[in-house]
CSV table of C-alpha atoms in Angstrom, one decimal:
chain,number,residue,atom,x,y,z
M,1,MET,CA,8.0,22.8,10.6
M,2,HIS,CA,8.1,19.0,10.3
M,3,ALA,CA,10.2,16.6,12.1
M,4,THR,CA,12.8,14.9,10.2
M,5,ARG,CA,12.5,11.1,9.5
M,6,LYS,CA,15.4,10.3,11.9
M,7,SER,CA,13.8,12.2,14.7
M,8,VAL,CA,10.5,10.6,14.1
M,9,LEU,CA,12.2,7.2,14.1
M,10,THR,CA,13.9,7.9,17.3
M,11,ALA,CA,10.9,9.1,19.1
M,12,ALA,CA,8.9,6.2,17.8
M,13,ALA,CA,11.5,3.8,18.8
M,14,LEU,CA,11.5,5.2,22.4
M,15,LEU,CA,7.8,4.9,22.6
M,16,ALA,CA,7.8,1.4,21.3
M,17,VAL,CA,10.3,0.3,24.1
M,18,ALA,CA,8.4,2.1,26.7
M,19,THR,CA,5.0,0.7,25.7
M,20,THR,CA,5.7,-2.8,24.4
M,21,GLY,CA,9.0,-3.9,25.9
M,22,CYS,CA,11.0,-6.7,24.4
M,23,GLU,CA,9.2,-9.4,22.9
M,24,PRO,CA,10.7,-12.7,21.2
M,25,GLY,CA,10.5,-13.0,17.5
M,26,SER,CA,12.5,-12.8,14.4
M,27,GLY,CA,13.4,-10.3,11.7
M,28,THR,CA,13.8,-11.5,8.3
M,29,ALA,CA,16.1,-14.4,8.9
M,30,ALA,CA,14.4,-17.8,9.4
M,31,THR,CA,14.2,-18.9,13.0
M,32,LYS,CA,14.9,-22.7,12.1
M,33,PRO,CA,17.2,-24.1,9.6
M,34,HIS,CA,15.5,-26.2,6.9
M,35,PRO,CA,16.7,-29.8,6.7
M,36,ALA,CA,16.6,-30.0,2.9
M,37,LYS,CA,18.4,-27.9,0.4
M,38,PRO,CA,16.2,-25.6,-1.6
M,39,GLY,CA,14.8,-26.7,-5.0
M,40,CYS,CA,15.7,-23.3,-6.4
M,41,PRO,CA,19.2,-22.3,-5.4
M,42,ALA,CA,19.6,-19.7,-8.1
M,43,THR,CA,16.2,-18.1,-7.5
M,44,LEU,CA,16.9,-18.1,-3.7
M,45,ALA,CA,20.2,-16.4,-4.2
M,46,LYS,CA,18.5,-13.5,-6.3
M,47,ALA,CA,15.6,-13.3,-3.9
M,48,LYS,CA,18.0,-12.7,-1.0
M,49,GLN,CA,19.8,-10.1,-2.9
M,50,ALA,CA,16.6,-8.2,-3.8
M,51,VAL,CA,15.2,-8.4,-0.4
M,52,ALA,CA,18.4,-7.0,1.2
M,53,LYS,CA,18.3,-4.0,-1.2
M,54,ALA,CA,14.5,-3.4,-0.4
M,55,GLU,CA,15.2,-3.5,3.3
M,56,ASP,CA,17.7,-0.7,3.2
M,57,VAL,CA,16.4,2.3,5.1
M,58,ASP,CA,18.9,4.8,3.6
M,59,THR,CA,16.4,6.4,1.0
M,60,PRO,CA,17.1,9.9,0.2
M,61,TRP,CA,14.5,11.8,-1.9
M,62,LYS,CA,14.6,10.6,-5.5
M,63,GLY,CA,11.4,12.4,-6.7
M,64,PRO,CA,10.9,15.6,-8.5
M,65,THR,CA,12.9,18.8,-7.6
M,66,THR,CA,11.5,21.2,-10.2
M,67,GLY,CA,8.0,22.1,-11.2
M,68,PRO,CA,5.4,25.0,-11.3
M,69,LYS,CA,4.9,27.2,-8.3
M,70,ALA,CA,1.7,26.7,-6.4
M,71,ARG,CA,-1.5,27.8,-8.0
M,72,ASP,CA,-3.9,29.7,-5.7
M,73,GLY,CA,-7.5,29.1,-4.8
M,74,LYS,CA,-7.9,25.6,-6.0
M,75,SER,CA,-10.3,22.9,-4.7
M,76,ILE,CA,-10.0,19.1,-4.8
M,77,VAL,CA,-12.0,16.1,-3.7
M,78,PHE,CA,-10.6,12.8,-2.7
M,79,ILE,CA,-13.0,9.8,-3.0
M,80,PRO,CA,-11.5,6.6,-1.4
M,81,HIS,CA,-12.9,3.2,-2.2
M,82,THR,CA,-13.7,2.9,1.5
M,83,ILE,CA,-12.3,5.2,4.2
M,84,THR,CA,-12.2,2.0,6.5
M,85,ASN,CA,-9.2,0.8,4.3
M,86,PRO,CA,-6.2,2.5,6.1
M,87,GLY,CA,-4.4,2.8,2.8
M,88,PRO,CA,-6.5,5.3,1.1
M,89,ALA,CA,-7.3,6.9,4.4
M,90,GLY,CA,-3.5,7.6,4.9
M,91,VAL,CA,-3.3,9.1,1.5
M,92,ALA,CA,-6.3,11.3,2.1
M,93,GLN,CA,-4.6,12.7,5.2
M,94,GLY,CA,-1.5,13.5,3.1
M,95,VAL,CA,-3.8,15.3,0.6
M,96,GLN,CA,-5.5,17.2,3.3
M,97,GLU,CA,-2.1,18.3,4.9
M,98,SER,CA,-0.5,19.4,1.7
M,99,ALA,CA,-3.6,21.1,0.3
M,100,LYS,CA,-3.8,23.2,3.4
M,101,LEU,CA,-0.2,24.3,3.0
M,102,LEU,CA,-1.3,25.7,-0.4
M,103,GLY,CA,-4.6,27.2,0.8
M,104,TRP,CA,-6.6,24.9,-1.2
M,105,LYS,CA,-9.9,23.4,-0.3
M,106,ALA,CA,-9.8,19.6,0.1
M,107,ARG,CA,-12.6,17.3,0.9
M,108,THR,CA,-12.9,13.6,1.4
M,109,ILE,CA,-16.1,11.8,0.4
M,110,ASN,CA,-16.3,8.0,1.3
M,111,GLY,CA,-17.1,5.6,-1.5
M,112,GLN,CA,-18.3,3.1,1.2
M,113,GLY,CA,-16.8,0.1,-0.6
M,114,THR,CA,-19.8,-0.4,-3.0
M,115,PRO,CA,-20.4,0.5,-6.6
M,116,SER,CA,-23.5,2.5,-5.5
M,117,GLY,CA,-21.7,4.3,-2.8
M,118,ILE,CA,-18.7,5.2,-5.1
M,119,ARG,CA,-21.1,6.6,-7.8
M,120,SER,CA,-23.0,8.5,-5.2
M,121,ALA,CA,-19.7,10.0,-3.9
M,122,PHE,CA,-18.7,10.9,-7.4
M,123,LYS,CA,-22.0,12.6,-8.2
M,124,GLU,CA,-21.6,14.6,-4.8
M,125,ALA,CA,-18.0,15.5,-5.9
M,126,ILE,CA,-19.1,16.9,-9.2
M,127,ASP,CA,-21.9,19.0,-7.7
M,128,LEU,CA,-19.2,20.7,-5.5
M,129,LYS,CA,-17.5,21.9,-8.8
M,130,PRO,CA,-14.0,21.3,-7.7
M,131,ASP,CA,-11.0,21.8,-9.8
M,132,GLY,CA,-9.9,18.1,-9.4
M,133,ILE,CA,-11.2,14.7,-8.2
M,134,VAL,CA,-9.0,11.8,-7.0
M,135,ILE,CA,-10.1,8.3,-7.9
M,136,GLY,CA,-8.8,6.5,-4.7
M,137,GLY,CA,-8.3,2.8,-5.1
M,138,PHE,CA,-11.2,1.7,-7.2
M,139,ASP,CA,-11.7,0.8,-10.9
M,140,PRO,CA,-12.7,4.1,-12.8
M,141,ALA,CA,-15.0,1.9,-15.1
M,142,THR,CA,-17.4,1.7,-12.2
M,143,VAL,CA,-17.9,5.5,-12.6
M,144,ALA,CA,-17.4,5.8,-16.4
M,145,ASP,CA,-20.5,8.1,-16.9
M,146,GLU,CA,-19.6,10.4,-14.0
M,147,ALA,CA,-16.0,10.6,-14.9
M,148,GLU,CA,-17.0,11.6,-18.4
M,149,LYS,CA,-19.2,14.3,-16.9
M,150,ALA,CA,-16.4,15.6,-14.7
M,151,ARG,CA,-14.0,15.8,-17.7
M,152,ALA,CA,-16.7,17.7,-19.7
M,153,ALA,CA,-16.9,20.2,-16.8
M,154,GLY,CA,-13.2,20.7,-17.0
M,155,ILE,CA,-12.4,18.8,-13.7
M,156,GLN,CA,-9.0,17.1,-13.7
M,157,LEU,CA,-8.9,13.4,-12.7
M,158,ILE,CA,-6.0,11.8,-10.8
M,159,GLY,CA,-6.0,8.2,-9.7
M,160,TRP,CA,-4.5,6.5,-6.8
M,161,HIS,CA,-4.2,2.7,-7.4
M,162,ALA,CA,-6.8,3.3,-10.0
M,163,ALA,CA,-5.0,1.9,-13.1
M,164,PRO,CA,-2.7,-1.0,-13.7
M,165,ALA,CA,0.4,1.1,-14.0
M,166,PRO,CA,1.7,4.4,-12.7
M,167,GLY,CA,1.7,7.6,-14.8
M,168,PRO,CA,-0.6,9.3,-17.2
M,169,SER,CA,-3.3,7.0,-18.5
M,170,LYS,CA,-5.5,7.1,-21.7
M,171,LYS,CA,-7.8,4.3,-20.8
M,172,PRO,CA,-9.0,5.1,-18.2
M,173,GLU,CA,-8.3,8.8,-19.0
M,174,LEU,CA,-6.4,10.2,-16.0
M,175,PHE,CA,-3.9,13.0,-15.8
M,176,THR,CA,-1.8,10.5,-13.9
M,177,ASN,CA,-2.1,7.4,-11.7
M,178,ILE,CA,-0.1,7.4,-8.5
M,179,THR,CA,1.1,4.0,-7.3
M,180,SER,CA,4.2,1.9,-7.0
M,181,LYS,CA,4.9,-0.4,-9.8
M,182,VAL,CA,2.6,-3.5,-9.2
M,183,GLU,CA,5.1,-5.7,-10.7
M,184,ASP,CA,7.9,-4.6,-8.3
M,185,VAL,CA,5.7,-4.9,-5.3
M,186,ALA,CA,4.4,-8.4,-6.2
M,187,LYS,CA,7.9,-9.7,-7.0
M,188,ILE,CA,9.5,-8.4,-3.8
M,189,SER,CA,6.7,-9.8,-1.7
M,190,ALA,CA,7.1,-13.3,-3.1
M,191,ASP,CA,10.9,-12.9,-2.9
M,192,TRP,CA,10.7,-12.2,0.8
M,193,ILE,CA,8.8,-15.4,1.3
M,194,ILE,CA,11.4,-17.3,-0.8
M,195,ALA,CA,14.3,-15.7,0.9
M,196,ARG,CA,13.0,-15.9,4.5
M,197,SER,CA,11.9,-19.6,4.2
M,198,GLU,CA,15.1,-20.6,2.4
M,199,GLY,CA,13.0,-21.8,-0.5
M,200,HIS,CA,10.6,-23.9,1.5
M,201,ALA,CA,7.2,-22.6,2.2
M,202,GLY,CA,3.5,-23.5,2.2
M,203,VAL,CA,1.6,-20.2,1.2
M,204,VAL,CA,-1.8,-18.8,1.5
M,205,LEU,CA,-2.5,-15.8,-0.7
M,206,PHE,CA,-5.4,-13.4,0.0
M,207,THR,CA,-6.7,-11.1,-2.7
M,208,ASP,CA,-9.7,-8.9,-3.8
M,209,ALA,CA,-10.5,-10.2,-7.3
M,210,THR,CA,-13.2,-7.5,-7.8
M,211,VAL,CA,-10.5,-4.8,-8.1
M,212,PRO,CA,-8.4,-5.4,-11.2
M,213,PHE,CA,-5.4,-3.8,-9.8
M,214,ALA,CA,-5.5,-6.1,-6.7
M,215,LYS,CA,-6.1,-9.3,-8.7
M,216,ARG,CA,-3.2,-8.5,-11.0
M,217,LYS,CA,-1.0,-8.0,-8.0
M,218,SER,CA,-1.9,-11.4,-6.5
M,219,ASP,CA,-1.5,-13.1,-9.9
M,220,LEU,CA,2.0,-11.7,-10.2
M,221,ILE,CA,2.9,-12.9,-6.6
M,222,LYS,CA,1.6,-16.4,-7.7
M,223,LYS,CA,3.9,-16.2,-10.7
M,224,GLU,CA,7.0,-15.3,-8.7
M,225,LEU,CA,6.3,-17.9,-6.0
M,226,ALA,CA,6.2,-20.5,-8.8
M,227,THR,CA,9.8,-19.8,-9.6
M,228,CYS,CA,10.8,-21.8,-6.6
M,229,SER,CA,9.8,-25.5,-6.8
M,230,ASP,CA,9.7,-26.0,-3.0
M,231,VAL,CA,7.4,-23.0,-2.4
M,232,LYS,CA,3.9,-24.3,-2.6
M,233,LEU,CA,0.8,-22.2,-3.1
M,234,LEU,CA,-1.7,-24.0,-0.7
M,235,SER,CA,-4.7,-21.7,-1.2
M,236,TYR,CA,-5.8,-18.6,-3.2
M,237,GLN,CA,-8.4,-16.8,-1.0
M,238,ASN,CA,-10.6,-14.3,-2.8
M,239,ILE,CA,-12.2,-12.1,-0.2
M,240,PRO,CA,-13.3,-8.5,-1.3
M,241,ILE,CA,-11.9,-5.8,1.0
M,242,PRO,CA,-15.3,-4.7,2.2
M,243,ASP,CA,-16.0,-8.2,3.4
M,244,VAL,CA,-12.7,-9.0,5.1
M,245,ASN,CA,-13.9,-8.0,8.5
M,246,ARG,CA,-16.7,-10.7,8.5
M,247,ARG,CA,-15.1,-13.4,6.4
M,248,ALA,CA,-11.4,-13.5,7.6
M,249,ILE,CA,-12.0,-15.4,10.8
M,250,GLY,CA,-14.0,-18.2,9.1
M,251,SER,CA,-11.5,-18.5,6.3
M,252,VAL,CA,-8.6,-18.9,8.7
M,253,ARG,CA,-10.3,-21.5,10.7
M,254,SER,CA,-10.9,-23.5,7.6
M,255,LEU,CA,-7.3,-23.0,6.4
M,256,LEU,CA,-5.9,-24.2,9.7
M,257,SER,CA,-8.2,-27.2,9.7
M,258,ARG,CA,-7.3,-28.1,6.2
M,259,TYR,CA,-3.5,-27.5,6.1
M,260,GLY,CA,-2.4,-27.2,9.8
M,261,ASP,CA,1.4,-26.7,10.1
M,262,LYS,CA,1.9,-26.9,6.3
M,263,TRP,CA,0.7,-23.4,6.3
M,264,THR,CA,3.9,-21.4,7.1
M,265,TYR,CA,3.6,-18.2,5.2
M,266,SER,CA,0.8,-15.8,3.9
M,267,ALA,CA,0.8,-12.9,1.5
M,268,ALA,CA,-2.0,-10.4,0.9
M,269,ILE,CA,-2.6,-7.6,-1.5
M,270,ASN,CA,-2.7,-5.3,1.4
M,271,ASP,CA,-2.2,-5.3,5.2
M,272,LEU,CA,-6.0,-5.0,6.0
M,273,TYR,CA,-6.3,-8.7,5.7
M,274,PHE,CA,-4.0,-9.4,8.6
M,275,GLN,CA,-5.8,-7.0,10.9
M,276,HIS,CA,-8.8,-9.5,10.7
M,277,THR,CA,-6.8,-12.9,10.4
M,278,ALA,CA,-4.9,-12.2,13.6
M,279,PRO,CA,-7.8,-12.9,16.0
M,280,ALA,CA,-8.4,-16.3,14.5
M,281,LEU,CA,-4.7,-17.2,14.6
M,282,ARG,CA,-4.6,-16.0,18.2
M,283,ALA,CA,-7.7,-18.1,19.0
M,284,ALA,CA,-6.1,-21.1,17.5
M,285,GLY,CA,-3.1,-20.7,19.8
M,286,LYS,CA,-0.5,-19.6,17.1
M,287,ASP,CA,2.4,-17.6,18.3
M,288,GLY,CA,2.2,-14.1,17.1
M,289,ALA,CA,5.9,-14.1,16.2
M,290,GLY,CA,5.8,-17.6,14.6
M,291,ALA,CA,4.2,-19.3,11.5
M,292,PRO,CA,2.3,-18.5,9.4
M,293,TYR,CA,4.7,-15.6,8.7
M,294,THR,CA,2.9,-12.9,6.9
M,295,ILE,CA,3.7,-10.1,4.4
M,296,GLY,CA,1.3,-7.4,3.2
M,297,ALA,CA,2.0,-6.5,-0.4
M,298,GLY,CA,0.9,-2.9,-0.2
M,299,ASP,CA,-0.3,0.0,1.9
M,300,GLY,CA,1.8,-0.1,5.1
M,301,ASP,CA,-0.8,1.6,7.3
M,302,PRO,CA,0.0,2.4,11.0
M,303,SER,CA,-1.8,-0.7,12.3
M,304,ALA,CA,0.3,-2.9,10.1
M,305,PHE,CA,3.4,-1.2,11.5
M,306,GLU,CA,2.2,-1.8,15.1
M,307,ARG,CA,1.6,-5.5,14.4
M,308,ILE,CA,5.1,-5.8,12.8
M,309,ASN,CA,6.8,-3.8,15.6
M,310,SER,CA,5.3,-5.9,18.3
M,311,LYS,CA,5.7,-9.2,16.3
M,312,ARG,CA,2.0,-9.9,16.5
M,313,TYR,CA,0.7,-11.9,13.6
M,314,GLN,CA,2.5,-9.8,10.8
M,315,ALA,CA,6.2,-10.1,10.0
M,316,ALA,CA,6.5,-7.5,7.1
M,317,THR,CA,4.8,-5.1,4.7
M,318,VAL,CA,5.8,-3.6,1.4
M,319,PRO,CA,4.5,-0.1,2.4
M,320,GLU,CA,3.2,2.6,0.1
M,321,PRO,CA,4.6,6.0,1.2
M,322,LEU,CA,1.0,7.0,1.9
M,323,SER,CA,1.6,10.6,3.2
M,324,GLU,CA,4.1,11.2,0.5
M,325,GLN,CA,1.7,10.0,-2.2
M,326,GLY,CA,-0.9,12.3,-0.9
M,327,TRP,CA,1.6,15.1,-1.3
M,328,GLN,CA,2.4,13.9,-4.7
M,329,ILE,CA,-1.3,13.9,-5.7
M,330,VAL,CA,-1.5,17.7,-4.8
M,331,ASP,CA,1.8,18.3,-6.7
M,332,GLU,CA,0.6,16.5,-9.8
M,333,PHE,CA,-2.9,18.5,-9.6
M,334,ASN,CA,-0.7,21.7,-9.4
M,335,ARG,CA,1.2,20.6,-12.6
M,336,ALA,CA,-2.1,19.8,-14.4
M,337,PHE,CA,-3.6,23.3,-13.4
M,338,ALA,CA,-0.4,24.9,-14.6
M,339,GLY,CA,-0.6,23.0,-17.9
M,340,SER,CA,2.6,21.2,-17.2
M,341,PRO,CA,3.2,17.4,-17.8
M,342,ALA,CA,2.9,14.9,-15.0
M,343,SER,CA,6.1,14.3,-13.0
M,344,GLY,CA,6.4,10.7,-13.8
M,345,TYR,CA,7.8,9.9,-10.3
M,346,VAL,CA,7.2,6.4,-9.0
M,347,ALA,CA,8.4,5.6,-5.4
M,348,PRO,CA,10.8,2.7,-5.1
M,349,VAL,CA,9.7,-0.5,-3.3
M,350,HIS,CA,10.7,-1.0,0.4
M,351,ILE,CA,10.2,-3.9,2.8
M,352,THR,CA,9.5,-2.9,6.5
M,353,THR,CA,10.2,-5.4,9.2
M,354,ALA,CA,10.6,-5.2,13.0
M,355,ALA,CA,14.4,-5.2,12.4
M,356,ASN,CA,14.4,-2.0,10.3
M,357,SER,CA,11.4,0.0,11.2
M,358,GLY,CA,13.0,1.8,14.0
M,359,GLY,CA,9.6,1.7,15.8
M,360,ALA,CA,8.1,4.0,13.1
M,361,LEU,CA,4.4,3.7,12.2
M,362,SER,CA,4.8,4.7,8.5
M,363,TRP,CA,7.3,4.7,5.7
M,364,ASP,CA,8.0,7.8,3.5
M,365,SER,CA,11.2,8.9,1.6
M,366,GLU,CA,13.2,11.2,3.6
M,367,GLY,CA,12.8,14.9,2.6
M,368,TYR,CA,9.7,14.7,0.4
M,369,ARG,CA,7.9,17.6,2.3
M,370,GLN,CA,11.0,19.9,1.8
M,371,ALA,CA,11.3,19.1,-1.8
M,372,TYR,CA,7.7,19.8,-2.7
M,373,ARG,CA,7.6,23.0,-0.5
M,374,LYS,CA,10.6,24.2,-2.5
M,375,ILE,CA,8.9,23.4,-5.8
M,376,TRP,CA,5.8,25.2,-4.8
M,377,GLY,CA,7.5,28.2,-3.2
M,378,ARG,CA,5.9,27.6,0.1
C-alpha cells in the first residue's frame, strides 16, 4: 500500500520542523514594496491570477481512468540523458516502481550526458531485446540510426522530454512523448517573476541550448518576461547541463561582479542549475532567503524541494510530477503493447514554494497510483 499525498505531506512537514526549525524568508509575496508603479499593470494582474491558480495544492487526479489491463512478461529500458540530473533519475524510479508492480523487467542505462555515451547506451539497450525503450531527456536525432534499428526490431519507443510537445510524435517517431506543455511551464515561470516582483525585476536566465527542448523553453521564458516593460533580462547564460557543476560558480561570480544588486531574480530550465549556483551566492554573502529569488522551470527534484523548504537559494519550482510520469510511461507502454492509442494525458502546471509545499520533497497529482492500478487490474 502507498501512503496518501496528505499523509506524506503531514509527515514531511513534521520532519521539516524537527530538522530545520523556523527560518526567515518569504513565500510568493515580495518582501519589500516597490517605489514605482509597474510598467505593465494589465500583464501584472494576469500574472498574479495565473500564479495563484498554479499554486493551488488541491489537485485531484485528472489523468486516464480507463485502458487495457496489464500485459504480462514485458521488459523495458530507460535511457536518461544523464543519471546525475535528478529529473530523469526521478522518472526512472517511477518506471522501476510501476514496472515491478506489473512483473516487468525494467533497467536503466545511463547516457552519461554525452552523444557518444547516449549512443552506447542505446546500442546496449537494443542488444537486450526489450519490448520498449525510453528516450529520457535527450534529442532523438542524436540516436537516429539506433532508433531506426530499434523500430525495425519491433521495439516501442517512448520519449520523456524528448520532443517539443507532449503526445504521439511522427518526427521524431515516438509512440508518445511525456512532458508538461513547455509553453505553459515557461509562461508560468515568467509570470511568477512578474507577479512576485510587482513588475520590477532584473533577471538572469540559465539554459542548455544544446537540447532543443530546453532552448525552446528558455526562449519562451524570455518572450513572456518581455511582456512587462520594467522586467529586464540582464543575461542569458548558456551552460550545458553536464557542465553546470564546473561552470556555475564562475558564472555567478561574473554576474555578481557585473550586475550586483540589479540582479534580483533568476530562472533556469531546470532546478539543477541552482544546486550549483547556491555555493557561489553563499560565498558572496547573499541571504539564502533573499535576492536573487530563483525559480526552476522544470523537474522539481527532491534537492530543489529541500532548498525551497529551507529557503536556501531557491524560492520556487515548476515541478514535473516525476514519479507520476514514470508510472505514465509504463501505462503508455502497456497501451502500445495492447495495440491501443496513447492516453493523451498531460499533467497541469504547478508552482511549489515554501508556503505551499507542506514540507514535501516532490509533487504528484493525488491518486495517480490508485488510478493506474485500477486500469491495470493490479
